[in-house]
Coordinates of C-alpha atoms in Angstrom, one line a residue:
X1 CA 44.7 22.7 4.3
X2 CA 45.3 26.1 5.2
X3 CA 41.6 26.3 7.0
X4 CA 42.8 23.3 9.1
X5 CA 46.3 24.7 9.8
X6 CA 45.4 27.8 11.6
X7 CA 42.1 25.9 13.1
X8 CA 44.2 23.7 14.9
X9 CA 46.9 25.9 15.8
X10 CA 49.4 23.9 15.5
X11 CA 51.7 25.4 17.8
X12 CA 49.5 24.9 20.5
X13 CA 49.3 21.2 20.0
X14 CA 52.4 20.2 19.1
X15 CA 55.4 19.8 21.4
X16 CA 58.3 21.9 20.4
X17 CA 60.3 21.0 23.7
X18 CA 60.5 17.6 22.7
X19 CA 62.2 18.5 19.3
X20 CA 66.1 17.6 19.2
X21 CA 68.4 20.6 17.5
X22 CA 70.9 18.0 16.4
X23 CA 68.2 15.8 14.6
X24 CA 68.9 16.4 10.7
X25 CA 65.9 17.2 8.6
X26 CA 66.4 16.7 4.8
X27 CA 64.0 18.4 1.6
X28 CA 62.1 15.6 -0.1
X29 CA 62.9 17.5 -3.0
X30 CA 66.8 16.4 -2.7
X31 CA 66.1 13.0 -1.3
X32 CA 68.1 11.8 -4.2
X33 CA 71.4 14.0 -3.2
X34 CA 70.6 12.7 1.0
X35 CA 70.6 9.7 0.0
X36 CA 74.0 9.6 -2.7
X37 CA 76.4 12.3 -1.1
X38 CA 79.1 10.2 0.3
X39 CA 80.6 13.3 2.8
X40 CA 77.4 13.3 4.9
X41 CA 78.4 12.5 8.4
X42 CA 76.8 9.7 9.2
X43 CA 75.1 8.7 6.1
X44 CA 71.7 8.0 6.0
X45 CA 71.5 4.4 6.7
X46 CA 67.7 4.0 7.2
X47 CA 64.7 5.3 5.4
X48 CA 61.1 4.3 5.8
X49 CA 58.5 5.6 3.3
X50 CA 55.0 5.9 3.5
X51 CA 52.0 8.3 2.6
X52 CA 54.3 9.2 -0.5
X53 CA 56.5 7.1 -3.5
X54 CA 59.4 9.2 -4.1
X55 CA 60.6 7.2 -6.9
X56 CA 57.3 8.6 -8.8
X57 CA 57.5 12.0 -7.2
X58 CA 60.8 13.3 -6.1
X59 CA 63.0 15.1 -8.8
X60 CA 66.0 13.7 -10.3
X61 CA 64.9 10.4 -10.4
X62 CA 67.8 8.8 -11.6
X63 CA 69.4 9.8 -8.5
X64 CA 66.7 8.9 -6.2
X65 CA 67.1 5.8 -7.3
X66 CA 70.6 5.6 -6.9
X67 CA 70.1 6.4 -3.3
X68 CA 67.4 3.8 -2.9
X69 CA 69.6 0.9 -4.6
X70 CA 72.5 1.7 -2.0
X71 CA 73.7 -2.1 -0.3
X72 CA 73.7 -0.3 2.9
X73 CA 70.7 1.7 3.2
X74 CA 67.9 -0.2 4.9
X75 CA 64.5 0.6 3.2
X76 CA 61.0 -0.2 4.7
X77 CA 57.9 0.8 2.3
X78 CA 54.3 0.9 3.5
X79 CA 52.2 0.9 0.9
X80 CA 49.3 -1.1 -0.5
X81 CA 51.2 -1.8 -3.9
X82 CA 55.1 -2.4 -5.3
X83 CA 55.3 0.8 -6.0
X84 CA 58.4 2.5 -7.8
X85 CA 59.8 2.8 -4.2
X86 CA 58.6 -0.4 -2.9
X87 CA 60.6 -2.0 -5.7
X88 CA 63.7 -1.5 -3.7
X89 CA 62.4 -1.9 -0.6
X90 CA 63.8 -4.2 2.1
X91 CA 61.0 -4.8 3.9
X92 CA 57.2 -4.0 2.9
X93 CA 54.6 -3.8 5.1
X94 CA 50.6 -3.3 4.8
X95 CA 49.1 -0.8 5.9
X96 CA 45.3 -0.3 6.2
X97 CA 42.9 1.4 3.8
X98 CA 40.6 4.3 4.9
X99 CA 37.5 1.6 4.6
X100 CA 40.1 0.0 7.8
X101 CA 41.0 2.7 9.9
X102 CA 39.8 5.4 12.0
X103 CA 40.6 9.1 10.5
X104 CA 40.3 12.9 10.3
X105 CA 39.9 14.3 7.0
X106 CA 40.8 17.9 7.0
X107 CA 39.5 20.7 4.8
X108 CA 40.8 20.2 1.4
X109 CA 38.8 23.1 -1.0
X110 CA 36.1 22.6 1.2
X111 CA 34.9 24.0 5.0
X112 CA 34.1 20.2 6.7
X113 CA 35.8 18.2 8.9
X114 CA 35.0 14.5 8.9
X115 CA 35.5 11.8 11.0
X116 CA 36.6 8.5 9.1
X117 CA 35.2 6.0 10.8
X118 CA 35.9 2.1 9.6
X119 CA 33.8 0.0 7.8
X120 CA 35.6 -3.6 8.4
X121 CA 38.5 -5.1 10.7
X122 CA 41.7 -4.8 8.8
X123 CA 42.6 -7.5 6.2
X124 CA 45.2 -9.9 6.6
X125 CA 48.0 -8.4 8.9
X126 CA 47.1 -4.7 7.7
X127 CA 47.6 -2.1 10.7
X128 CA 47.4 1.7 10.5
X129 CA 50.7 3.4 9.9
X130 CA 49.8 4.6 13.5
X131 CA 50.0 1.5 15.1
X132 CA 53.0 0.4 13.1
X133 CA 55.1 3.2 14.4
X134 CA 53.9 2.6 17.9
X135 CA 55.0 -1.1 17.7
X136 CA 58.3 0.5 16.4
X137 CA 58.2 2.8 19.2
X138 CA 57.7 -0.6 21.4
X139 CA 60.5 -2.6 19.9
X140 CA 63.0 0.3 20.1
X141 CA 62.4 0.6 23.7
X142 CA 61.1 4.1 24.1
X143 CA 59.1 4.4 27.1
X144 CA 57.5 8.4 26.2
X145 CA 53.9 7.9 27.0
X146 CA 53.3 10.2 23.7
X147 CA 54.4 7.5 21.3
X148 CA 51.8 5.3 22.1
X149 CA 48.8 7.4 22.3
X150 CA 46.1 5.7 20.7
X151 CA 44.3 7.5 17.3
X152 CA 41.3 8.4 19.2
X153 CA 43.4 10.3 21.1
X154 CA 45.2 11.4 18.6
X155 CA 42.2 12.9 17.2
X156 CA 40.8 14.8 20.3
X157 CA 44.3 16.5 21.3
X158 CA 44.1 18.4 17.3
X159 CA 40.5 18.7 18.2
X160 CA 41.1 20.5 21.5
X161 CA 41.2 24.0 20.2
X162 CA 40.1 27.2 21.5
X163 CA 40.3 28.6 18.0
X164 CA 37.2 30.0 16.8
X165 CA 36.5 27.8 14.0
X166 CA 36.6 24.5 16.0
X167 CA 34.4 25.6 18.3
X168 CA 31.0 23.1 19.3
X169 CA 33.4 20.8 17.0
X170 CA 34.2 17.5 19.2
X171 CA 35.0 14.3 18.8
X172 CA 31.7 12.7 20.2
X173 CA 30.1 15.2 18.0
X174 CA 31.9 13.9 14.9
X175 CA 31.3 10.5 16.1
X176 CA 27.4 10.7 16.5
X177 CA 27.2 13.1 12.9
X178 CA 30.3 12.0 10.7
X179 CA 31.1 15.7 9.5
X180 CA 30.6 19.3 11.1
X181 CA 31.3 23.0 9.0
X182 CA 33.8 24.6 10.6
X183 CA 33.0 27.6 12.3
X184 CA 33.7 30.5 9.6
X185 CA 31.3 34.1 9.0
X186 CA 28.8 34.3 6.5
X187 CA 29.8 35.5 4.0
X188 CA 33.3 34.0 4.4
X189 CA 35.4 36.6 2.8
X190 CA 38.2 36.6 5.2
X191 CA 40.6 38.8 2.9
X192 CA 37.5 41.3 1.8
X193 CA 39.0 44.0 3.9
X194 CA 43.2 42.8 3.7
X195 CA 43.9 41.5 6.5
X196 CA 46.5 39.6 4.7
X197 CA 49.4 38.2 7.0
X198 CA 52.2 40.0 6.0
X199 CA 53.7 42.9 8.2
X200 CA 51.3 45.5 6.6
X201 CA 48.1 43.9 6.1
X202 CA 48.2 44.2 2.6
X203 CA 49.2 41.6 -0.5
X204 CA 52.2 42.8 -0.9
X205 CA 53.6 42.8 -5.0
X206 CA 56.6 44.7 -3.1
X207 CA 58.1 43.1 0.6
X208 CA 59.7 44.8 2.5
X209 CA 60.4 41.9 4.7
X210 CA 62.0 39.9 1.7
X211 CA 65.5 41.9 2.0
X212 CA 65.6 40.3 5.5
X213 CA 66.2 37.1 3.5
X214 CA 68.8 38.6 1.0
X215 CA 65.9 38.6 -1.5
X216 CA 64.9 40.8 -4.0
X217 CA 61.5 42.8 -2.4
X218 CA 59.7 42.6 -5.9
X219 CA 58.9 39.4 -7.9
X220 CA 61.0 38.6 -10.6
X221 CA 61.9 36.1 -13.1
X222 CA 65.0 34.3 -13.1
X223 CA 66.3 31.9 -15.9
X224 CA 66.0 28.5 -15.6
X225 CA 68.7 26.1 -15.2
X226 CA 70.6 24.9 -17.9
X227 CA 72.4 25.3 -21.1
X228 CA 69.8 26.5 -23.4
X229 CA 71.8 26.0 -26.5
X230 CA 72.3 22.3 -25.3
X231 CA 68.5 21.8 -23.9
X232 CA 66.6 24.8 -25.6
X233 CA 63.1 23.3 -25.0
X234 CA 61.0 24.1 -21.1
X235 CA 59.8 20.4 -19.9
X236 CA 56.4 20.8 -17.9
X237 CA 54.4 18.1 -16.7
X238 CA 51.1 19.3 -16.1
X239 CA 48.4 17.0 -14.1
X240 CA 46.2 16.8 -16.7
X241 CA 45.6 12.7 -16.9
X242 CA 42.3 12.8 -15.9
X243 CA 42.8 8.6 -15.3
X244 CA 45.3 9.4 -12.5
X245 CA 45.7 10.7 -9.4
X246 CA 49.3 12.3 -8.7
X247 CA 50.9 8.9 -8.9
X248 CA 47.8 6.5 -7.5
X249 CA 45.9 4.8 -9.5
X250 CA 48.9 4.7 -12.6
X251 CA 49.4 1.2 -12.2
X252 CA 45.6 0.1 -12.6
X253 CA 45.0 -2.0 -15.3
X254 CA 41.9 -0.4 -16.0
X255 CA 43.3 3.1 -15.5
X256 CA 46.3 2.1 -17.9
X257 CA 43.6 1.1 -20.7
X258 CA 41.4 4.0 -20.3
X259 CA 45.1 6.4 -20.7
X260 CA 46.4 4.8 -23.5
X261 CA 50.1 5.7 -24.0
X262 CA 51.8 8.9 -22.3
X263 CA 52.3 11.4 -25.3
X264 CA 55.1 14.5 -25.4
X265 CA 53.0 17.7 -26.7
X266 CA 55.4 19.7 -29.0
X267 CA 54.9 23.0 -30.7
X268 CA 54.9 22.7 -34.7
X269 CA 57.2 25.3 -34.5
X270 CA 59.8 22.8 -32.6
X271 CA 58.7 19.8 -34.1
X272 CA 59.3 20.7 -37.8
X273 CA 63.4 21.4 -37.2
X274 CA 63.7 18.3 -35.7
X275 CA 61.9 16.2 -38.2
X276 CA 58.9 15.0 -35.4
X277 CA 55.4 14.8 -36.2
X278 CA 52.3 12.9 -34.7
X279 CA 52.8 9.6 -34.4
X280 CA 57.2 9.7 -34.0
X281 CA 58.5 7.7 -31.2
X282 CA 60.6 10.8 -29.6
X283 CA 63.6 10.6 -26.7
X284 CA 63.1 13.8 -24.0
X285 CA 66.3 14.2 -22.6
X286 CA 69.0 16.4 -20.1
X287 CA 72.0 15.8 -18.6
X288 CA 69.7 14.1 -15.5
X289 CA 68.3 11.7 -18.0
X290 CA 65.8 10.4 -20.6
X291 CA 62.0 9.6 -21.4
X292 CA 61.0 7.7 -24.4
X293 CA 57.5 9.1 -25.5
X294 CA 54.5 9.6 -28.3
X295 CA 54.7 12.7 -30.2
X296 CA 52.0 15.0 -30.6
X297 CA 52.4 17.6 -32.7
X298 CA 49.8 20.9 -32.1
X299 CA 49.5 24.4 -31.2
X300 CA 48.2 23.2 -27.5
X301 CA 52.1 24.1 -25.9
X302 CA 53.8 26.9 -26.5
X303 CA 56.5 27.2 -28.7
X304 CA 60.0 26.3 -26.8
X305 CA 58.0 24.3 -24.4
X306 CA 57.0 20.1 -24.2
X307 CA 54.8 18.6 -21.9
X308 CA 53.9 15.0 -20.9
X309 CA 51.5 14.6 -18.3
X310 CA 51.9 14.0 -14.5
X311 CA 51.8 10.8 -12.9
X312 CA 53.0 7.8 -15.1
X313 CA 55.5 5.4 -12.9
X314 CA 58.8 5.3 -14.4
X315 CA 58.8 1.1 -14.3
X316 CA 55.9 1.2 -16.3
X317 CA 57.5 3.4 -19.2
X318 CA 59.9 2.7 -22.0
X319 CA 63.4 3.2 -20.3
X320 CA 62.3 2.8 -16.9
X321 CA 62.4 6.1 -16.4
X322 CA 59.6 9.0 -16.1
X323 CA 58.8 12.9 -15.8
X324 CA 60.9 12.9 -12.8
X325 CA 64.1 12.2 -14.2
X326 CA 64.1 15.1 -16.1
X327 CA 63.3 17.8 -13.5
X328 CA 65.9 19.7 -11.2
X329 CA 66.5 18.8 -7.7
X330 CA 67.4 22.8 -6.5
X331 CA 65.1 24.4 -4.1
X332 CA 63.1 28.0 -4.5
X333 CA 64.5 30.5 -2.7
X334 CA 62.2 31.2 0.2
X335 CA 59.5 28.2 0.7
X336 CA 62.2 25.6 0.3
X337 CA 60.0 23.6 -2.8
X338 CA 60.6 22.4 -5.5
X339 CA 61.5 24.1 -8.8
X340 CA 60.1 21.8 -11.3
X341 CA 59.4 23.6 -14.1
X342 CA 62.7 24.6 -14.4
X343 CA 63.4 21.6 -16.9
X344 CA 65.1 22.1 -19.7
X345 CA 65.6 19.6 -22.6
X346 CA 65.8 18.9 -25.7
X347 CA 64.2 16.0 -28.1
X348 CA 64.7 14.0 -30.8
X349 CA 62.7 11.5 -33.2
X350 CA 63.9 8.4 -32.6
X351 CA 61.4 5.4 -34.5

């Protein structure tokens, strides 16, 4: 992604004249508190969802799906299942698969670009979320020209580059061979000499630039959220079920079968004061909520930490409720993510 990024360069091709200052943007990763806190002026009234299934993947679950329960709040899902989201959706719509549709798949670990091209006509009343959004576009009478640009176009306008490594790369080229390498030096060691993008060139263990921010210049650990005499236990949730991916493929029959059930990895250590060993139907739990899980007691975790693995819907899970509803919705202090292995829990044999 960060190959394709600079490639494109973005600022070139997007249209930041177009963008309204007085158009709210709101952090995925507090979707739940958009969507609940009564004092924003105006609420948000509409929400539609796609690429992404926030009531898998957003923290605080539990107040996610607060937010998406709201009477008022008028939810459209596109998604090819009933996903955790979709569940409270108002309206859900199909959208096309990549054997349907025409794409570009970006470097991801890898120096291609590919040109998805599709094998069948779309299925049923399928479109790409493209086209819905242009119909949108349509029905909400907006007359910019840019709304309605088809994906082909699409396509050559982030293909139109005179950054080096798109260069010879075109769409008729992509067409005619399916894939081209981007254009990058052999040997392609591009921080072998710095060159790092940071105000000195270097990789910087101490920034300068960091106090412009209020920040601390060096890295540095601070405790996680919490009362660790009430929740003395670090919740992680590593992807490590190798039958999922993020949060596709978790409601496959198959993929269900071949994962068995989702298991809480504790420390002997942990497990012994608390009367848990392998086999224990345990409850995971914080003031944000609760997982009932499979206890399995080894030396694979640390002690003071418990993991479950990524990607299990909550729907599908005792409780209705997954990793999600455990983990924090603050934000880190520069990038804006997530902080979500800042859990902190505790646990307790329960069958």
């Amino acid at each position: 992604s960060e190959f394709f990024e600079e490639a494109l360069d973005l600022g070139a091709v997007m249209m930041p004249e177009l963008e309204d200052p007085k158009t709210r943007s709101v952090n995925m990763v507090q979707l739940g508190l958009a969507l609940t806190d009564t004092e924003l002026d105006p609420p948000i009234q509409a929400l539609i969802i796609y690429n992404s299934n926030p009531g898998s993947i957003a923290q605080n679950q539990n107040l996610v799906f607060e937010g998406l329960r709201r009477k008022d709040l008028l939810t459209v899902v596109l998604d090819h299942f009933v996903t955790d989201s979709a569940q409270f959706a108002d309206y859900v719509l199909p959208p096309t698969t990549e054997a349907e549709h025409l794409d570009l798949i970006v470097p991801w670990g890898t120096r291609y670009l590919a040109l998805n091209l599709p094998a069948i006509e779309p299925l049923g009343e399928a479109l790409p979320n493209t086209e819905i959004f242009r119909r949108l576009a349509r029905r909400l009478g907006f007359e910019e020209p840019y709304l309605y640009t088809s994906d082909d176009e699409l396509i050559k306008t982030a293909l139109d580059s005179d950054h080096p490594y798109l260069e010879g790369i075109t769409y008729e080229r992509l067409r005619r061979e399916g894939w081209a390498p981007l254009n990058l030096s052999e040997p392609w060691l591009p921080f072998a000499e710095g060159s790092f993008p940071t105000p000195s060139g270097k990789c910087e263990f101490y920034a300068e630039s960091m106090k412009d921010y209020g920040l601390d210049p060096l890295p540095r650990h601070d405790t996680p959220e919490g009362d660790t005499a009430d929740f003395p236990l670090t919740f992680m949730s590593p992807k490590s079920e190798r039958y999922f991916l993020n949060s596709s493929h978790a409601n496959q029959p198959r993929h269900l079968r071949a994962a068995g059930e989702p298991r809480l990895k504790i420390h002997p250590d942990d497990a012994a004061p608390r009367g848990i060993e392998s086999g224990n139907k345990v409850r995971v739990y914080n003031s944000r909520g609760s997982i009932e899980l499979t206890a399995v007691v080894d030396d694979a975790t640390l002690p003071k930490v418990v993991t479950m693995p990524h990607g299990w819907w909550a729907s599908l899970l005792p409780g209705g409720s997954s990793a999600n509803a455990l983990t924090p919705d603050g934000l880190s202090d520069l990038g804006g993510g997530g902080a979500f292995y800042d859990a902190k829990v505790e646990a307790e044999k329960i069958a």
